[in-house]
PDB file of C-alpha atoms in Angstrom:
ATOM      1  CA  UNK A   1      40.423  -2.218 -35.572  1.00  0.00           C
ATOM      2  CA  UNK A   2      43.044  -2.931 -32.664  1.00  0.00           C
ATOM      3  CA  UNK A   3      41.828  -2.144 -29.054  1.00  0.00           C
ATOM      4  CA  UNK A   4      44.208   0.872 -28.867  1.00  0.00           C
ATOM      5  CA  UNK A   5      45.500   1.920 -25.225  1.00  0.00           C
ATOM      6  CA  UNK A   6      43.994   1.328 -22.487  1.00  0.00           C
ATOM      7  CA  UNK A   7      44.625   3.753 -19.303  1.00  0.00           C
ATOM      8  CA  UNK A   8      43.137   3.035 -15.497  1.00  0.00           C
ATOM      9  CA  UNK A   9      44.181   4.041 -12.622  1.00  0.00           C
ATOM     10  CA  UNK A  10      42.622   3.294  -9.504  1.00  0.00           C
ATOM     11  CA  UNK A  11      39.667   5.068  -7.346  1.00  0.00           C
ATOM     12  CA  UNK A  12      40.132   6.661  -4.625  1.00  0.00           C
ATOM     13  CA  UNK A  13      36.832   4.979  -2.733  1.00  0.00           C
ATOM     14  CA  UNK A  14      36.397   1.522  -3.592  1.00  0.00           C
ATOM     15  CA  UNK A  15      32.898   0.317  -4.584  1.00  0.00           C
ATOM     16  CA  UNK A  16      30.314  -1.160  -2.365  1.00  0.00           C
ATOM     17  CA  UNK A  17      26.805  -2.111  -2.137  1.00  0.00           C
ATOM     18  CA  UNK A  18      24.199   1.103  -1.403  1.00  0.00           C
ATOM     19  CA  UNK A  19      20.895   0.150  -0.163  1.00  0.00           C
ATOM     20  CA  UNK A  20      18.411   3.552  -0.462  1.00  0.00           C
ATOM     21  CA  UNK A  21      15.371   2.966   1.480  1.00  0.00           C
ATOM     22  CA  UNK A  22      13.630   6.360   0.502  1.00  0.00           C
ATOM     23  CA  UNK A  23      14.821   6.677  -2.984  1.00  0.00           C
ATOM     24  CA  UNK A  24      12.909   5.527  -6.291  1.00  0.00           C
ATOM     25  CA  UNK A  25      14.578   4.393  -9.841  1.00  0.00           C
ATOM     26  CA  UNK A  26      12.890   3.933 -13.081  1.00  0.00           C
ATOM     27  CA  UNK A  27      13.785   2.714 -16.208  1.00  0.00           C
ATOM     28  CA  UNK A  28      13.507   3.478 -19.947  1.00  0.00           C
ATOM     29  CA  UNK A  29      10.136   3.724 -21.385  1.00  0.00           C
ATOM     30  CA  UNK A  30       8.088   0.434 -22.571  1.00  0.00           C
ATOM     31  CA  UNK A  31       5.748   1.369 -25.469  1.00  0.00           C
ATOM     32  CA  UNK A  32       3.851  -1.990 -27.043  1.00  0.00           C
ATOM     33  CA  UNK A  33       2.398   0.129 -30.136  1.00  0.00           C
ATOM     34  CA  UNK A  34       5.155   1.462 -31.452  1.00  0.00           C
ATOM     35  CA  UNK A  35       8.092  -1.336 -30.188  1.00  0.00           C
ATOM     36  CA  UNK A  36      10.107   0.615 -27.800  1.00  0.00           C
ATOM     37  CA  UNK A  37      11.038  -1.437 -25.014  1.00  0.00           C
ATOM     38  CA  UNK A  38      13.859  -0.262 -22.662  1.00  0.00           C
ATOM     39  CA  UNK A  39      12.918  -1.339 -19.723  1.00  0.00           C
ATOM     40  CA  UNK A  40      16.488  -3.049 -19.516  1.00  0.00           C
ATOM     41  CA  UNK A  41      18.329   0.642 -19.757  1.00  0.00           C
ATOM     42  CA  UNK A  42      19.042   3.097 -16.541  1.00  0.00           C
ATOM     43  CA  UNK A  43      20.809   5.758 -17.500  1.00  0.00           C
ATOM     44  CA  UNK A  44      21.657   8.497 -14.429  1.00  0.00           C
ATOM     45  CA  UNK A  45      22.282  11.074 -17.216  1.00  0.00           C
ATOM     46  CA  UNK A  46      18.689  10.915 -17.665  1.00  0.00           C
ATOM     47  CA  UNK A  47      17.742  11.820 -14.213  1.00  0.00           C
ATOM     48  CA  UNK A  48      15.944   8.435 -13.456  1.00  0.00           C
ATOM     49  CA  UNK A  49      16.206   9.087  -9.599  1.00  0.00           C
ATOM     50  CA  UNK A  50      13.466  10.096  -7.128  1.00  0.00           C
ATOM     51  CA  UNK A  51      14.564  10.315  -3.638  1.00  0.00           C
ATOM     52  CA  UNK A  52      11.883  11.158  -0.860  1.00  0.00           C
ATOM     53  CA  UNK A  53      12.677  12.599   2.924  1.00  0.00           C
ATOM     54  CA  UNK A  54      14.845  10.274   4.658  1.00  0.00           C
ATOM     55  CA  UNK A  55      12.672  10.952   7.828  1.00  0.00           C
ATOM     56  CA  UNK A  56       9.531   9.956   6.264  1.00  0.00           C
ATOM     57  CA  UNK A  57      11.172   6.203   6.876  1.00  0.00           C
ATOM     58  CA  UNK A  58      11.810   3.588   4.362  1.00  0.00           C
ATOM     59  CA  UNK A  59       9.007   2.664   1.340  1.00  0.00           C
ATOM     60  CA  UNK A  60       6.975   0.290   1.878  1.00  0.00           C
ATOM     61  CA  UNK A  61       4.423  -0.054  -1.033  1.00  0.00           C
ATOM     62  CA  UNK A  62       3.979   1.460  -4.249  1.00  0.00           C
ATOM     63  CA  UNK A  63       0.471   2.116  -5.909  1.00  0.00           C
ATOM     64  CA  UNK A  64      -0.952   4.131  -8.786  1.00  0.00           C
ATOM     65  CA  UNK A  65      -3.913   6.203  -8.142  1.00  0.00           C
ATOM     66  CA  UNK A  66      -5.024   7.708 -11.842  1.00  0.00           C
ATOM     67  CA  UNK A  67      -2.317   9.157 -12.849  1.00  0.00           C
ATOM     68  CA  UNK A  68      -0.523  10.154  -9.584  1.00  0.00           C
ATOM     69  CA  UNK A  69       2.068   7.348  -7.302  1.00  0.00           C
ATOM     70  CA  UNK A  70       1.369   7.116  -3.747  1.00  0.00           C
ATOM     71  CA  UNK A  71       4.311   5.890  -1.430  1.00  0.00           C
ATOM     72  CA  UNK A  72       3.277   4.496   1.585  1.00  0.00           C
ATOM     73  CA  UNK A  73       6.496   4.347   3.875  1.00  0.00           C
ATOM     74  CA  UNK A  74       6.755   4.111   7.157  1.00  0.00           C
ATOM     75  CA  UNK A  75       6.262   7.138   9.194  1.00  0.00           C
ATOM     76  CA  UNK A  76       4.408   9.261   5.966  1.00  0.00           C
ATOM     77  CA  UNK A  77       2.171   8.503   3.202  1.00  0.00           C
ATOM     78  CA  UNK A  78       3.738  10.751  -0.126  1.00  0.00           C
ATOM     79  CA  UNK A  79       1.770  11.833  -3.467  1.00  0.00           C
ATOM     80  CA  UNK A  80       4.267  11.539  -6.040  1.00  0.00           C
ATOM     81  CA  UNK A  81       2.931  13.423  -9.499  1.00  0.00           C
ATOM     82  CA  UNK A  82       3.416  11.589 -12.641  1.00  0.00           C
ATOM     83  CA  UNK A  83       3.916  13.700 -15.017  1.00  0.00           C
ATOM     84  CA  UNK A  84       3.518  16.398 -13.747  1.00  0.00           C
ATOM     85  CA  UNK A  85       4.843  19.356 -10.904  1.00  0.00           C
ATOM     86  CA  UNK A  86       3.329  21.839  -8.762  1.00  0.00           C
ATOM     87  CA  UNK A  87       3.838  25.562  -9.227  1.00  0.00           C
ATOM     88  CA  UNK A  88       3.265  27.780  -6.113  1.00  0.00           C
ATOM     89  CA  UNK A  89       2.069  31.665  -6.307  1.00  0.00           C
ATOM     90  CA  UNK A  90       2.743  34.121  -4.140  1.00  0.00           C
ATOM     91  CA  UNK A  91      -0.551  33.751  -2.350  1.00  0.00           C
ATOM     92  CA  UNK A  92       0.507  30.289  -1.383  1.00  0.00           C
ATOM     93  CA  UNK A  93      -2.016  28.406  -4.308  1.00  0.00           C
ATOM     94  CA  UNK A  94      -0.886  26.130  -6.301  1.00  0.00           C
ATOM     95  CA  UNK A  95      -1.380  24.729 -10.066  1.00  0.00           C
ATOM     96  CA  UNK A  96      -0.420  21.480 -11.526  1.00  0.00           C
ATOM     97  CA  UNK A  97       1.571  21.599 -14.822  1.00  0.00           C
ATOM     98  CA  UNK A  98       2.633  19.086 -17.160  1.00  0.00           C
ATOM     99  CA  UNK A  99       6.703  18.441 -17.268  1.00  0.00           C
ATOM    100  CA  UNK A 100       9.062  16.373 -19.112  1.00  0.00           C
ATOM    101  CA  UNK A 101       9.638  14.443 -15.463  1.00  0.00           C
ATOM    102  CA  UNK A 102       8.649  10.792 -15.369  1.00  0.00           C
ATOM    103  CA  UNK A 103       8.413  11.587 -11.328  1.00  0.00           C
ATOM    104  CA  UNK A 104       7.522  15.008 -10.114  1.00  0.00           C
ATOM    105  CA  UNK A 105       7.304  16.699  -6.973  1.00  0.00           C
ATOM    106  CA  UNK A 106       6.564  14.795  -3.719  1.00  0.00           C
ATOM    107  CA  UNK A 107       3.758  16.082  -1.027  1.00  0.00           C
ATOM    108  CA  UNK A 108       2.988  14.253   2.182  1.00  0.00           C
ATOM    109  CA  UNK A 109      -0.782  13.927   3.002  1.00  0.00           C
ATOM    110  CA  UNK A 110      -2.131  15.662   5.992  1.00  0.00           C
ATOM    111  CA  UNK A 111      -1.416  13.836   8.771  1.00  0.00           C
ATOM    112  CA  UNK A 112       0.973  12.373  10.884  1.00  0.00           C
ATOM    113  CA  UNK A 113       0.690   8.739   9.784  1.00  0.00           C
ATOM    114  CA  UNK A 114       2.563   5.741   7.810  1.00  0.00           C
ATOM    115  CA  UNK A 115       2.128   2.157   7.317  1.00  0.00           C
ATOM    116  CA  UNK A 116       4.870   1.128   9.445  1.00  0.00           C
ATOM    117  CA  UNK A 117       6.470  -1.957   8.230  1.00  0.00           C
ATOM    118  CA  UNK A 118       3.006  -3.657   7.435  1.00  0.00           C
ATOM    119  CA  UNK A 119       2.352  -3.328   3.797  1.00  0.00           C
ATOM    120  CA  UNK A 120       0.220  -6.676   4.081  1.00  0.00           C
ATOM    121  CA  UNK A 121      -2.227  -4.586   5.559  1.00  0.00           C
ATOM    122  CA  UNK A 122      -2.863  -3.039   2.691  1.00  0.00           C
ATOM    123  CA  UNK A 123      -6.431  -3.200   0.489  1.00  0.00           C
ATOM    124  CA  UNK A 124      -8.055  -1.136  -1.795  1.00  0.00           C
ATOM    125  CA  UNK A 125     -11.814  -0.593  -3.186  1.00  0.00           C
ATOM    126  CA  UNK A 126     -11.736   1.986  -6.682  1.00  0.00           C
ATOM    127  CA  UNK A 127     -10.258   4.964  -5.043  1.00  0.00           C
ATOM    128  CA  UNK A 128     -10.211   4.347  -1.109  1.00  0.00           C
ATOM    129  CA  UNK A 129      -6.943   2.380  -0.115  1.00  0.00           C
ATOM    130  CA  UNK A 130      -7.118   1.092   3.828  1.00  0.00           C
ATOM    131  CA  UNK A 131      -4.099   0.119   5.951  1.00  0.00           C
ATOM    132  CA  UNK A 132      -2.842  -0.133   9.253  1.00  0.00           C
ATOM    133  CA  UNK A 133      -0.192   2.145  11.200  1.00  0.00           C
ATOM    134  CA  UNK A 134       1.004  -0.196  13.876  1.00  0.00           C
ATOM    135  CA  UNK A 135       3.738   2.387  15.269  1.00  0.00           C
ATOM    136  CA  UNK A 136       0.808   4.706  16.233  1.00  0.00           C
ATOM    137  CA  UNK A 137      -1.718   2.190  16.756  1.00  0.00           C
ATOM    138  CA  UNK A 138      -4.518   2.954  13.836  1.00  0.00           C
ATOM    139  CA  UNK A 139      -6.282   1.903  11.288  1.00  0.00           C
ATOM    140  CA  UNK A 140      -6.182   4.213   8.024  1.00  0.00           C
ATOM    141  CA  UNK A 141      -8.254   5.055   5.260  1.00  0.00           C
ATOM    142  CA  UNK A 142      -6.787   7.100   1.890  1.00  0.00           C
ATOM    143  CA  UNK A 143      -9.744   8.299  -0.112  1.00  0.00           C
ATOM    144  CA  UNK A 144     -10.061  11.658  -1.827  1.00  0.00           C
ATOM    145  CA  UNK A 145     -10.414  13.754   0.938  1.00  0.00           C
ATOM    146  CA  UNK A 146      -7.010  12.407   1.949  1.00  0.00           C
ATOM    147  CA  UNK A 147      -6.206  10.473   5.011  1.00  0.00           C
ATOM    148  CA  UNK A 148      -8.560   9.503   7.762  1.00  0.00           C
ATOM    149  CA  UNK A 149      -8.139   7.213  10.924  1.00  0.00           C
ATOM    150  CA  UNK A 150     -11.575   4.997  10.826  1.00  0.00           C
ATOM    151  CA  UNK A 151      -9.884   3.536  13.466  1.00  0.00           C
ATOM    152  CA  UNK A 152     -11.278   6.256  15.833  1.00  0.00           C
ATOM    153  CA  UNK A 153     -14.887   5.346  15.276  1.00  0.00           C
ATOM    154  CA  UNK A 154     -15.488   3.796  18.190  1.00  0.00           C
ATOM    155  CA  UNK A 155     -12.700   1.824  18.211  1.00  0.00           C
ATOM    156  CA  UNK A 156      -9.756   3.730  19.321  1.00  0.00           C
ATOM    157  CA  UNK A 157      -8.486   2.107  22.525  1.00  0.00           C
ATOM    158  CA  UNK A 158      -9.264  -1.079  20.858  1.00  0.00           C
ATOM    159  CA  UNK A 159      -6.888  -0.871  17.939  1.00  0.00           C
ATOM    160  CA  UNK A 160      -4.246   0.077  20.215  1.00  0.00           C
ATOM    161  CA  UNK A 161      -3.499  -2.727  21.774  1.00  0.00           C
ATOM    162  CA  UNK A 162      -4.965  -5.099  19.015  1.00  0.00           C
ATOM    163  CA  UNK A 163      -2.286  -3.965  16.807  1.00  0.00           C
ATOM    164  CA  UNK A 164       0.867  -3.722  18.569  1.00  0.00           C
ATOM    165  CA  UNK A 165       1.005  -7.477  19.424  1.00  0.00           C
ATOM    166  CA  UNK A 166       1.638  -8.785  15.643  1.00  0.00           C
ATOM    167  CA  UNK A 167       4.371  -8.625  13.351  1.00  0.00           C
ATOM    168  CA  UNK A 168       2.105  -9.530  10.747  1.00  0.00           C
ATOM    169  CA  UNK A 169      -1.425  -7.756  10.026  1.00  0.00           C
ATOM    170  CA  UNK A 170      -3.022  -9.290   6.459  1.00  0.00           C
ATOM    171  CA  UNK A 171      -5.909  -6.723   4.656  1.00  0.00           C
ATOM    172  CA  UNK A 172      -8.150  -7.811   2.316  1.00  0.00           C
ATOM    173  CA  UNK A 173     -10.838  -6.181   0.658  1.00  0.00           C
ATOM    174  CA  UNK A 174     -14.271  -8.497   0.490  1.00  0.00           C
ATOM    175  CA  UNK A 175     -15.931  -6.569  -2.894  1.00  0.00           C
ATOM    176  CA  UNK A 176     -19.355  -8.458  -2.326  1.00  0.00           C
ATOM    177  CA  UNK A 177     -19.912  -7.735   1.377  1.00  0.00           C
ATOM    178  CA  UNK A 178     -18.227  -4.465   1.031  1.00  0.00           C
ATOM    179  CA  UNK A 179     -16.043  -4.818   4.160  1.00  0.00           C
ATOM    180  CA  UNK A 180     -11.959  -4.306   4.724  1.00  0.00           C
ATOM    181  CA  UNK A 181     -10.959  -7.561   6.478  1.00  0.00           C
ATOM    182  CA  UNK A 182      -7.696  -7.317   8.960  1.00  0.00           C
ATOM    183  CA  UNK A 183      -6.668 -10.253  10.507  1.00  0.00           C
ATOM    184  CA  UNK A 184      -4.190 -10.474  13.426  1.00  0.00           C
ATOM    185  CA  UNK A 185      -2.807 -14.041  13.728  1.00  0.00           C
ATOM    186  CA  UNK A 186      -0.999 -13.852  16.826  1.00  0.00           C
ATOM    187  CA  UNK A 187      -4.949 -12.244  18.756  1.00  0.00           C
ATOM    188  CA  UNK A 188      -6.455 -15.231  16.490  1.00  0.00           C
ATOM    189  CA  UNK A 189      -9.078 -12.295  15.329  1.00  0.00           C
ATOM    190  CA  UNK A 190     -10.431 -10.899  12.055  1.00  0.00           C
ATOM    191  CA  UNK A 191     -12.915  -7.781  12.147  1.00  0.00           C
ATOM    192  CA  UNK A 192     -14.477  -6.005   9.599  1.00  0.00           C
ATOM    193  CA  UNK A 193     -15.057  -1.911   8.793  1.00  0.00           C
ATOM    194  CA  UNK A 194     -18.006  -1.275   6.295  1.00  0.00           C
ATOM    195  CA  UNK A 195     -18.609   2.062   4.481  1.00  0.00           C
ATOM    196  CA  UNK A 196     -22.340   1.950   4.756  1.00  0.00           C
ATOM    197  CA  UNK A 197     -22.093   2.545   8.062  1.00  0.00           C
ATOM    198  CA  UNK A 198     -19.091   4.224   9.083  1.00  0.00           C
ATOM    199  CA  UNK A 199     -17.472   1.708  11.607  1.00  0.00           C
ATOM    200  CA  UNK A 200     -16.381  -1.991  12.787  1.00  0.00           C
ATOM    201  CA  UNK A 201     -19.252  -4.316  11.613  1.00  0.00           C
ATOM    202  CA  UNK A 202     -18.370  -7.620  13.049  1.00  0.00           C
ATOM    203  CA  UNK A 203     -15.655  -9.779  14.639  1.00  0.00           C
ATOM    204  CA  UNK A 204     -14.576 -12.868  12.280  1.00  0.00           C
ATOM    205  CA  UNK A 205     -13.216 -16.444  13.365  1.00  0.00           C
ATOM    206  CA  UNK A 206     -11.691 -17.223  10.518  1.00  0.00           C
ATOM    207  CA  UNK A 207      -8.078 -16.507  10.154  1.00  0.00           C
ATOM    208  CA  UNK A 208      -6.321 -16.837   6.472  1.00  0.00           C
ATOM    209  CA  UNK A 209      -2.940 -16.880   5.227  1.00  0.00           C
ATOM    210  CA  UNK A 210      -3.782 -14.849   1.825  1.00  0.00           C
ATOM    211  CA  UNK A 211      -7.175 -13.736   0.999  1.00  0.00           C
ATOM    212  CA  UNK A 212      -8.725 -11.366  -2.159  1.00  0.00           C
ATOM    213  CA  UNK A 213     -11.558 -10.661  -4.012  1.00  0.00           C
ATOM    214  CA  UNK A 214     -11.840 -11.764  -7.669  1.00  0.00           C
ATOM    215  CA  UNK A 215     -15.067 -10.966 -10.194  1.00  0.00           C
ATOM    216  CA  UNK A 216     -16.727 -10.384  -6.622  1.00  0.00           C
ATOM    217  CA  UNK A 217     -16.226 -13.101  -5.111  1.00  0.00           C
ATOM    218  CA  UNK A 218     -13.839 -13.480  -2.084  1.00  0.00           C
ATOM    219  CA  UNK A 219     -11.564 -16.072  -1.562  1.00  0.00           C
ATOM    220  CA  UNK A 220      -9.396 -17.094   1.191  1.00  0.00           C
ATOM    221  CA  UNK A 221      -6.181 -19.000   1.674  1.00  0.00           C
ATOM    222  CA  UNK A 222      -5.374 -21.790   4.051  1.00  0.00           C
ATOM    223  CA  UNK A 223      -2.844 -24.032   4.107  1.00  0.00           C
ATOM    224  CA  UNK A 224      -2.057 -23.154   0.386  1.00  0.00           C
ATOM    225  CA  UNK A 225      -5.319 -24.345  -0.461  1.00  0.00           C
ATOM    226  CA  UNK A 226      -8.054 -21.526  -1.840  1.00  0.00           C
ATOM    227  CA  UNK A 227     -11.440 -21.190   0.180  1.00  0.00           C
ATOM    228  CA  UNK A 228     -14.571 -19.261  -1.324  1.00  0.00           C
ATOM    229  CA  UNK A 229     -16.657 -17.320   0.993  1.00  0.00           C
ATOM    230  CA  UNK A 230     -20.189 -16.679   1.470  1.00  0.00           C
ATOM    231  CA  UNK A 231     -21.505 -19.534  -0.510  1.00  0.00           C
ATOM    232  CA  UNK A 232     -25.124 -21.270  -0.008  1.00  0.00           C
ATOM    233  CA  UNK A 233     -23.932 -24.930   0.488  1.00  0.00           C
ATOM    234  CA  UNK A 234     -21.813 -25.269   3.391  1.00  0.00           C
ATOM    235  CA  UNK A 235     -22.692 -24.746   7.556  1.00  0.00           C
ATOM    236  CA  UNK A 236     -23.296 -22.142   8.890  1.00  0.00           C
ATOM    237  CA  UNK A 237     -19.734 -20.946  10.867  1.00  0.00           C
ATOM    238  CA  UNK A 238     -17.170 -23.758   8.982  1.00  0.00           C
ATOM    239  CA  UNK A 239     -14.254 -22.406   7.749  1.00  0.00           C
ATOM    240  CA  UNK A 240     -11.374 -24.566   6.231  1.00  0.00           C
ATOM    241  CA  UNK A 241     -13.614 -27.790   7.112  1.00  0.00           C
ATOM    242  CA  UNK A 242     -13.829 -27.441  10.744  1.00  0.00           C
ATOM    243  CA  UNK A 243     -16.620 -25.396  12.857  1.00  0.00           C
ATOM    244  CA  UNK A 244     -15.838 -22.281  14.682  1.00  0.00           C
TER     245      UNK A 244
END
């Protein structure tokens, strides 16, 4: 079978590199039981696009909550449906249908608030996600009653200026104390919020490159090297084998 002719003529915009800060692509479906796996295929035919607000600032982090994806970017937090799309009455009520869309309609949270350009900050616990908003000087916590700025409990002015002099601001999540860590290098300070009882708990001196909690225990990172926390044997205010 010969090649045939082959006709081209040139564009009238040459090509070039497009970076799309607000904008989400997705692939083909992956589906282990029954062998499909295109996650190597994007086809635009398909409509594989979802493109957010420009003004909501660029994405930041990504994270599945059930079966809805929040985008945290930098001046909003978005609740994409999977899924799924919202149909508005008349009255101004809403109901969630099911659609043929793989990404479905976007809605900002309530609130004025991002995660800046801090998506170390980050940390979750089951369904409550906390993070920091440098650019308006808070601390943030997504649950189900949507977003809420623990930052205020007492601790307001604080977070203010304890925030705006990093460029790096690590979360972690300590499962068996129950507490979101944030650590500010630069201040040389770690402090603690706890659920139980609605506010800052305690000031920390140790300050970690990396930390997380796995099977409920919580493990820092210094140095490369992995530390575990809260165990019987060593003294009393050591961390990463000196004394603070």
């Amino acid at each position: 079978i010969a090649k045939g002719v082959k006709a081209s003529m040139p564009l009238a915009q040459g090509y070039e590199e497009e970076r799309k800060s607000s904008g989400l692509i997705f692939s083909g479906i992956y589906n282990s039981n029954t062998g499909i796996n295109n996650l190597n295929q994007f086809i635009f035919a398909e409509g594989i696009t979802k493109d957010l607000n420009p003004t909501y600032g660029s994405i930041q982090k990504l994270f599945q909550r059930r079966d809805d994806l929040i985008s945290f970017c930098e001046d909003r937090i978005v609740n994409i449906k999977a899924n799924k799309d919202t149909l508005f009455n008349a009255d101004g009520s809403s109901n969630v249908i099911a659609t043929s869309k793989v990404l479905g309609d976007a809605t900002p949270f309530a609130g004025d608030y991002g995660i800046s350009r801090n998506p170390e900050s980050f940390a979750r616990d089951n369904y409550r996600t906390y993070f920091t908003d440098k650019q308006r000087g808070v601390v943030l916590r997504l649950s189900m009653d949507g977003l809420t700025p623990i930052s205020e409990y007492g601790m307001s002015t604080f977070f203010k200026s304890f925030l705006k002099n990093d460029t790096v601001l690590l979360g972690s999540y300590d499962n068996k104390k129950e507490e979101y860590n944030i650590t500010a290098p630069t201040t040389l300070q770690t402090i603690s919020y706890k659920e139980s009882v609605r506010g800052w708990s305690s000031f920390k001196s140790f300050l970690p490159e990396h930390a997380l909690s796995v099977g409920n225990e919580y493990f820092t990172f210094k140095n490369g090297i992995p530390y575990l926390h809260h165990s019987a044997t060593p003294d009393r205010n050591s961390f990463y084998g000196f004394v603070t």
